[in-house]
JSON list of C-alpha atoms and ligand atoms in Angstrom, two decimals:
[
{"chain": "A", "resi": 19, "resn": "MET", "atom": "CA", "xyz": [54.96, 79.05, -70.91]},
{"chain": "A", "resi": 20, "resn": "ASN", "atom": "CA", "xyz": [52.28, 79.54, -74.20]},
{"chain": "A", "resi": 21, "resn": "ARG", "atom": "CA", "xyz": [49.50, 81.90, -72.79]},
{"chain": "A", "resi": 22, "resn": "PRO", "atom": "CA", "xyz": [46.71, 83.00, -75.06]},
{"chain": "A", "resi": 23, "resn": "LYS", "atom": "CA", "xyz": [47.87, 85.88, -76.89]},
{"chain": "A", "resi": 24, "resn": "LYS", "atom": "CA", "xyz": [46.72, 87.70, -80.26]},
{"chain": "A", "resi": 25, "resn": "GLN", "atom": "CA", "xyz": [47.89, 86.24, -83.40]},
{"chain": "A", "resi": 26, "resn": "GLU", "atom": "CA", "xyz": [47.13, 87.44, -86.84]},
{"chain": "A", "resi": 27, "resn": "PHE", "atom": "CA", "xyz": [44.91, 84.90, -88.67]},
{"chain": "A", "resi": 28, "resn": "LYS", "atom": "CA", "xyz": [45.96, 83.80, -91.81]},
{"chain": "A", "resi": 29, "resn": "PHE", "atom": "CA", "xyz": [43.28, 82.55, -94.21]},
{"chain": "A", "resi": 30, "resn": "PRO", "atom": "CA", "xyz": [43.76, 79.29, -95.52]},
{"chain": "A", "resi": 31, "resn": "THR", "atom": "CA", "xyz": [45.21, 78.89, -99.23]},
{"chain": "A", "resi": 32, "resn": "HIS", "atom": "CA", "xyz": [45.33, 75.22, -99.55]},
{"chain": "A", "resi": 33, "resn": "ILE", "atom": "CA", "xyz": [43.08, 72.38, -98.18]},
{"chain": "A", "resi": 34, "resn": "ASP", "atom": "CA", "xyz": [46.00, 70.90, -96.34]},
{"chain": "A", "resi": 35, "resn": "GLU", "atom": "CA", "xyz": [46.03, 74.49, -94.35]},
{"chain": "A", "resi": 36, "resn": "TYR", "atom": "CA", "xyz": [42.25, 73.84, -92.77]},
{"chain": "A", "resi": 37, "resn": "PRO", "atom": "CA", "xyz": [41.92, 72.85, -89.40]},
{"chain": "A", "resi": 38, "resn": "THR", "atom": "CA", "xyz": [41.17, 68.86, -89.01]},
{"chain": "A", "resi": 39, "resn": "GLY", "atom": "CA", "xyz": [38.10, 69.29, -86.73]},
{"chain": "A", "resi": 40, "resn": "PRO", "atom": "CA", "xyz": [35.73, 71.95, -85.47]},
{"chain": "A", "resi": 41, "resn": "GLN", "atom": "CA", "xyz": [38.49, 73.40, -83.34]},
{"chain": "A", "resi": 42, "resn": "TYR", "atom": "CA", "xyz": [41.69, 75.36, -84.07]},
{"chain": "A", "resi": 43, "resn": "LYS", "atom": "CA", "xyz": [44.83, 74.98, -82.28]},
{"chain": "A", "resi": 44, "resn": "ALA", "atom": "CA", "xyz": [44.96, 76.03, -78.55]},
{"chain": "A", "resi": 45, "resn": "GLY", "atom": "CA", "xyz": [46.04, 79.48, -77.61]},
{"chain": "A", "resi": 46, "resn": "PHE", "atom": "CA", "xyz": [45.24, 80.99, -80.78]},
{"chain": "A", "resi": 47, "resn": "LEU", "atom": "CA", "xyz": [42.83, 84.07, -80.21]},
{"chain": "A", "resi": 48, "resn": "PRO", "atom": "CA", "xyz": [42.28, 86.42, -83.49]},
{"chain": "A", "resi": 49, "resn": "GLU", "atom": "CA", "xyz": [41.35, 89.29, -81.11]},
{"chain": "A", "resi": 50, "resn": "ILE", "atom": "CA", "xyz": [41.51, 90.54, -77.45]},
{"chain": "A", "resi": 51, "resn": "ASN", "atom": "CA", "xyz": [38.19, 90.86, -75.36]},
{"chain": "A", "resi": 52, "resn": "ALA", "atom": "CA", "xyz": [35.86, 93.15, -77.39]},
{"chain": "A", "resi": 53, "resn": "GLY", "atom": "CA", "xyz": [34.07, 94.65, -74.58]},
{"chain": "A", "resi": 54, "resn": "TRP", "atom": "CA", "xyz": [31.53, 92.01, -74.12]},
{"chain": "A", "resi": 55, "resn": "ARG", "atom": "CA", "xyz": [32.62, 90.69, -70.79]},
{"chain": "A", "resi": 56, "resn": "SER", "atom": "CA", "xyz": [29.68, 91.73, -68.33]},
{"chain": "A", "resi": 57, "resn": "VAL", "atom": "CA", "xyz": [31.26, 90.30, -65.42]},
{"chain": "A", "resi": 58, "resn": "ARG", "atom": "CA", "xyz": [35.20, 89.83, -64.22]},
{"chain": "A", "resi": 59, "resn": "PRO", "atom": "CA", "xyz": [36.59, 88.42, -61.40]},
{"chain": "A", "resi": 60, "resn": "VAL", "atom": "CA", "xyz": [38.57, 89.75, -58.58]},
{"chain": "A", "resi": 61, "resn": "ILE", "atom": "CA", "xyz": [40.54, 88.32, -55.83]},
{"chain": "A", "resi": 62, "resn": "ASP", "atom": "CA", "xyz": [40.70, 88.77, -52.41]},
{"chain": "A", "resi": 63, "resn": "HIS", "atom": "CA", "xyz": [44.60, 87.61, -51.68]},
{"chain": "A", "resi": 64, "resn": "GLU", "atom": "CA", "xyz": [44.05, 87.35, -47.79]},
{"chain": "A", "resi": 65, "resn": "ALA", "atom": "CA", "xyz": [41.55, 84.37, -48.81]},
{"chain": "A", "resi": 66, "resn": "CYS", "atom": "CA", "xyz": [43.58, 82.38, -51.47]},
{"chain": "A", "resi": 67, "resn": "VAL", "atom": "CA", "xyz": [45.44, 79.63, -50.24]},
{"chain": "A", "resi": 68, "resn": "PHE", "atom": "CA", "xyz": [47.22, 79.30, -53.47]},
{"chain": "A", "resi": 69, "resn": "CYS", "atom": "CA", "xyz": [45.56, 75.76, -54.44]},
{"chain": "A", "resi": 70, "resn": "LEU", "atom": "CA", "xyz": [45.79, 76.69, -58.07]},
{"chain": "A", "resi": 71, "resn": "ARG", "atom": "CA", "xyz": [42.16, 75.15, -59.04]},
{"chain": "A", "resi": 72, "resn": "CYS", "atom": "CA", "xyz": [41.23, 78.52, -60.41]},
{"chain": "A", "resi": 73, "resn": "TYR", "atom": "CA", "xyz": [44.64, 78.32, -62.49]},
{"chain": "A", "resi": 74, "resn": "LEU", "atom": "CA", "xyz": [43.92, 74.70, -63.84]},
{"chain": "A", "resi": 75, "resn": "LEU", "atom": "CA", "xyz": [40.53, 75.35, -64.63]},
{"chain": "A", "resi": 76, "resn": "CYS", "atom": "CA", "xyz": [40.01, 78.59, -66.39]},
{"chain": "A", "resi": 77, "resn": "PRO", "atom": "CA", "xyz": [39.06, 77.81, -69.62]},
{"chain": "A", "resi": 78, "resn": "ASP", "atom": "CA", "xyz": [40.99, 80.48, -71.52]},
{"chain": "A", "resi": 79, "resn": "GLY", "atom": "CA", "xyz": [44.23, 80.21, -69.41]},
{"chain": "A", "resi": 80, "resn": "THR", "atom": "CA", "xyz": [44.08, 83.66, -68.37]},
{"chain": "A", "resi": 81, "resn": "ILE", "atom": "CA", "xyz": [45.28, 83.28, -64.60]},
{"chain": "A", "resi": 82, "resn": "LEU", "atom": "CA", "xyz": [48.58, 83.91, -63.84]},
{"chain": "A", "resi": 83, "resn": "LYS", "atom": "CA", "xyz": [50.94, 82.92, -61.06]},
{"chain": "A", "resi": 84, "resn": "GLU", "atom": "CA", "xyz": [52.68, 85.87, -60.22]},
{"chain": "A", "resi": 85, "resn": "ASN", "atom": "CA", "xyz": [55.08, 86.37, -57.57]},
{"chain": "A", "resi": 86, "resn": "GLY", "atom": "CA", "xyz": [53.03, 83.64, -55.33]},
{"chain": "A", "resi": 87, "resn": "LYS", "atom": "CA", "xyz": [49.75, 85.27, -55.99]},
{"chain": "A", "resi": 88, "resn": "ILE", "atom": "CA", "xyz": [46.69, 84.66, -58.31]},
{"chain": "A", "resi": 89, "resn": "GLU", "atom": "CA", "xyz": [46.12, 87.51, -61.36]},
{"chain": "A", "resi": 90, "resn": "PHE", "atom": "CA", "xyz": [44.11, 87.72, -64.13]},
{"chain": "A", "resi": 91, "resn": "ASP", "atom": "CA", "xyz": [44.79, 88.66, -67.51]},
{"chain": "A", "resi": 92, "resn": "MET", "atom": "CA", "xyz": [41.85, 90.84, -68.05]},
{"chain": "A", "resi": 93, "resn": "ASP", "atom": "CA", "xyz": [43.08, 91.10, -71.99]},
{"chain": "A", "resi": 94, "resn": "TYR", "atom": "CA", "xyz": [41.31, 87.45, -72.31]},
{"chain": "A", "resi": 95, "resn": "CYS", "atom": "CA", "xyz": [39.49, 86.75, -69.66]},
{"chain": "A", "resi": 96, "resn": "LYS", "atom": "CA", "xyz": [35.87, 86.15, -70.85]},
{"chain": "A", "resi": 97, "resn": "GLY", "atom": "CA", "xyz": [34.19, 86.30, -67.21]},
{"chain": "A", "resi": 98, "resn": "CYS", "atom": "CA", "xyz": [32.71, 83.09, -67.41]},
{"chain": "A", "resi": 99, "resn": "GLY", "atom": "CA", "xyz": [32.83, 82.83, -63.59]},
{"chain": "A", "resi": 100, "resn": "VAL", "atom": "CA", "xyz": [34.22, 79.08, -63.60]},
{"chain": "A", "resi": 101, "resn": "CYS", "atom": "CA", "xyz": [37.19, 80.42, -61.22]},
{"chain": "A", "resi": 102, "resn": "ALA", "atom": "CA", "xyz": [35.10, 81.73, -58.61]},
{"chain": "A", "resi": 103, "resn": "HIS", "atom": "CA", "xyz": [32.68, 78.67, -58.84]},
{"chain": "A", "resi": 104, "resn": "GLU", "atom": "CA", "xyz": [35.39, 76.49, -58.19]},
{"chain": "A", "resi": 105, "resn": "CYS", "atom": "CA", "xyz": [37.82, 78.18, -55.60]},
{"chain": "A", "resi": 106, "resn": "PRO", "atom": "CA", "xyz": [37.31, 76.26, -52.39]},
{"chain": "A", "resi": 107, "resn": "THR", "atom": "CA", "xyz": [37.79, 79.47, -50.41]},
{"chain": "A", "resi": 108, "resn": "ASP", "atom": "CA", "xyz": [35.61, 82.04, -52.47]},
{"chain": "A", "resi": 109, "resn": "ALA", "atom": "CA", "xyz": [38.64, 84.30, -52.57]},
{"chain": "A", "resi": 110, "resn": "ILE", "atom": "CA", "xyz": [37.25, 85.08, -55.95]},
{"chain": "A", "resi": 111, "resn": "LYS", "atom": "CA", "xyz": [34.14, 87.14, -56.67]},
{"chain": "A", "resi": 112, "resn": "MET", "atom": "CA", "xyz": [32.42, 87.85, -60.02]},
{"chain": "A", "resi": 113, "resn": "VAL", "atom": "CA", "xyz": [32.09, 91.94, -60.13]},
{"chain": "A", "resi": 114, "resn": "LYS", "atom": "CA", "xyz": [30.35, 93.90, -62.82]},
{"chain": "A", "resi": 115, "resn": "GLU", "atom": "CA", "xyz": [32.23, 95.49, -65.60]},
{"chain": "B", "resi": 270, "resn": "LIG", "atom": "S1", "xyz": [40.93, 78.41, -56.59]},
{"chain": "B", "resi": 270, "resn": "LIG", "atom": "FE1", "xyz": [40.87, 80.34, -54.57]},
{"chain": "B", "resi": 270, "resn": "LIG", "atom": "S2", "xyz": [42.17, 79.62, -53.21]},
{"chain": "B", "resi": 270, "resn": "LIG", "atom": "FE2", "xyz": [43.01, 78.23, -54.87]},
{"chain": "B", "resi": 270, "resn": "LIG", "atom": "S3", "xyz": [44.54, 79.78, -56.17]},
{"chain": "B", "resi": 270, "resn": "LIG", "atom": "FE3", "xyz": [42.56, 80.26, -57.05]},
{"chain": "B", "resi": 270, "resn": "LIG", "atom": "S4", "xyz": [41.65, 81.95, -55.88]},
{"chain": "B", "resi": 270, "resn": "LIG", "atom": "FE4", "xyz": [43.55, 81.27, -54.60]},
{"chain": "B", "resi": 271, "resn": "LIG", "atom": "S1", "xyz": [36.18, 84.15, -65.14]},
{"chain": "B", "resi": 271, "resn": "LIG", "atom": "FE1", "xyz": [36.15, 82.41, -66.37]},
{"chain": "B", "resi": 271, "resn": "LIG", "atom": "S2", "xyz": [38.21, 83.26, -68.24]},
{"chain": "B", "resi": 271, "resn": "LIG", "atom": "FE2", "xyz": [37.95, 84.86, -66.46]},
{"chain": "B", "resi": 271, "resn": "LIG", "atom": "S3", "xyz": [39.76, 83.79, -65.28]},
{"chain": "B", "resi": 271, "resn": "LIG", "atom": "FE3", "xyz": [37.74, 82.93, -64.65]},
{"chain": "B", "resi": 271, "resn": "LIG", "atom": "S4", "xyz": [37.70, 81.37, -65.45]},
{"chain": "B", "resi": 271, "resn": "LIG", "atom": "FE4", "xyz": [39.11, 82.40, -66.43]}
]
Protein backbone atom coordinates (compact mmCIF):
# COMPACT_ATOMS: atom_id res chain seq x y z
CA MET A 1 0.00 0.00 0.00
CA ASN A 2 1.26 3.48 -0.84
CA ARG A 3 1.77 5.51 2.30
CA PRO A 4 3.16 9.01 2.64
CA LYS A 5 6.87 8.94 2.36
CA LYS A 6 9.61 11.41 1.76
CA GLN A 7 10.51 11.78 -1.88
CA GLU A 8 13.08 14.00 -3.42
CA PHE A 9 11.52 16.95 -5.23
CA LYS A 10 12.66 17.24 -8.80
CA PHE A 11 12.20 20.72 -10.21
CA PRO A 12 10.35 20.67 -13.52
CA THR A 13 12.55 21.36 -16.49
CA HIS A 14 9.76 21.37 -19.08
CA ILE A 15 6.19 22.67 -19.10
CA ASP A 16 4.92 19.07 -19.47
CA GLU A 17 6.37 18.21 -16.06
CA TYR A 18 4.33 20.85 -14.16
CA PRO A 19 1.26 19.64 -12.25
CA THR A 20 -1.97 20.55 -14.03
CA GLY A 21 -3.79 21.85 -10.95
CA PRO A 22 -3.03 23.51 -7.63
CA GLN A 23 -2.14 20.16 -6.12
CA TYR A 24 0.62 17.63 -6.47
CA LYS A 25 0.34 13.87 -6.67
CA ALA A 26 -0.90 12.07 -3.55
CA GLY A 27 1.66 10.61 -1.19
CA PHE A 28 4.31 13.16 -2.09
CA LEU A 29 5.96 14.80 0.89
CA PRO A 30 9.15 16.80 0.43
CA GLU A 31 9.98 16.64 4.15
CA ILE A 32 8.94 14.79 7.28
CA ASN A 33 7.30 16.75 10.11
CA ALA A 34 9.73 19.53 10.84
CA GLY A 35 8.75 20.08 14.43
CA TRP A 36 5.91 22.55 14.01
CA ARG A 37 3.25 20.12 15.30
CA SER A 38 2.00 21.39 18.66
CA VAL A 39 -0.22 18.45 19.61
CA ARG A 40 -0.16 14.77 18.76
CA PRO A 41 -2.67 11.93 18.99
CA VAL A 42 -2.41 9.28 21.69
CA ILE A 43 -4.65 6.23 21.56
CA ASP A 44 -6.25 4.22 24.34
CA HIS A 45 -6.23 0.72 22.84
CA GLU A 46 -8.74 -0.48 25.44
CA ALA A 47 -11.31 2.06 24.22
CA CYS A 48 -10.67 1.49 20.52
CA VAL A 49 -13.25 -0.71 18.78
CA PHE A 50 -11.20 -0.80 15.55
CA CYS A 51 -13.96 0.79 13.46
CA LEU A 52 -11.24 2.38 11.26
CA ARG A 53 -13.03 5.71 11.07
CA CYS A 54 -9.82 7.50 12.01
CA TYR A 55 -7.89 5.44 9.48
CA LEU A 56 -10.27 6.48 6.72
CA LEU A 57 -10.49 10.15 7.66
CA CYS A 58 -6.90 11.06 8.48
CA PRO A 59 -6.09 13.65 5.80
CA ASP A 60 -2.47 12.57 5.66
CA GLY A 61 -2.86 8.81 5.66
CA THR A 62 -0.61 8.55 8.67
CA ILE A 63 -2.74 6.07 10.65
CA LEU A 64 -1.55 2.50 10.46
CA LYS A 65 -3.27 -0.82 11.14
CA GLU A 66 -0.53 -2.67 13.01
CA ASN A 67 -1.45 -6.21 14.06
CA GLY A 68 -5.09 -5.28 14.63
CA LYS A 69 -4.21 -2.07 16.46
CA ILE A 70 -4.24 1.57 15.42
CA GLU A 71 -0.87 3.29 15.41
CA PHE A 72 0.31 6.65 14.11
CA ASP A 73 3.20 7.43 11.84
CA MET A 74 4.47 10.43 13.75
CA ASP A 75 6.91 11.33 10.99
CA TYR A 76 3.98 12.64 8.97
CA CYS A 77 1.14 13.34 11.43
CA LYS A 78 0.48 17.08 11.42
CA GLY A 79 -1.54 17.09 14.64
CA CYS A 80 -4.76 18.30 13.05
CA GLY A 81 -6.95 16.34 15.48
CA VAL A 82 -9.40 15.01 12.88
CA CYS A 83 -8.87 11.45 14.14
CA ALA A 84 -9.65 12.42 17.74
CA HIS A 85 -12.67 14.49 16.71
CA GLU A 86 -14.16 11.69 14.64
CA CYS A 87 -13.48 8.73 16.95
CA PRO A 88 -16.87 7.45 18.18
CA THR A 89 -15.44 6.11 21.45
CA ASP A 90 -13.08 9.01 22.29
CA ALA A 91 -10.20 6.57 22.18
CA ILE A 92 -7.86 9.21 20.76
CA LYS A 93 -6.77 12.21 22.78
CA MET A 94 -4.64 15.06 21.52
CA VAL A 95 -1.79 15.89 23.89
CA LYS A 96 0.78 18.65 23.80
CA GLU A 97 4.11 17.83 22.24
S1 LIG B 1 -11.97 5.89 15.20
FE1 LIG B 1 -11.51 5.41 17.35
S2 LIG B 1 -12.49 3.42 17.71
FE2 LIG B 1 -12.35 3.69 15.50
S3 LIG B 1 -10.42 2.69 14.93
FE3 LIG B 1 -9.95 4.86 15.28
S4 LIG B 1 -9.31 4.96 17.42
FE4 LIG B 1 -10.36 3.00 17.15
S1 LIG C 1 -3.84 14.25 14.09
FE1 LIG C 1 -4.50 14.51 11.94
S2 LIG C 1 -2.70 13.92 10.72
FE2 LIG C 1 -2.38 13.11 12.79
S3 LIG C 1 -3.15 11.02 12.72
FE3 LIG C 1 -4.84 12.34 13.46
S4 LIG C 1 -6.01 12.88 11.61
FE4 LIG C 1 -3.98 12.09 10.95
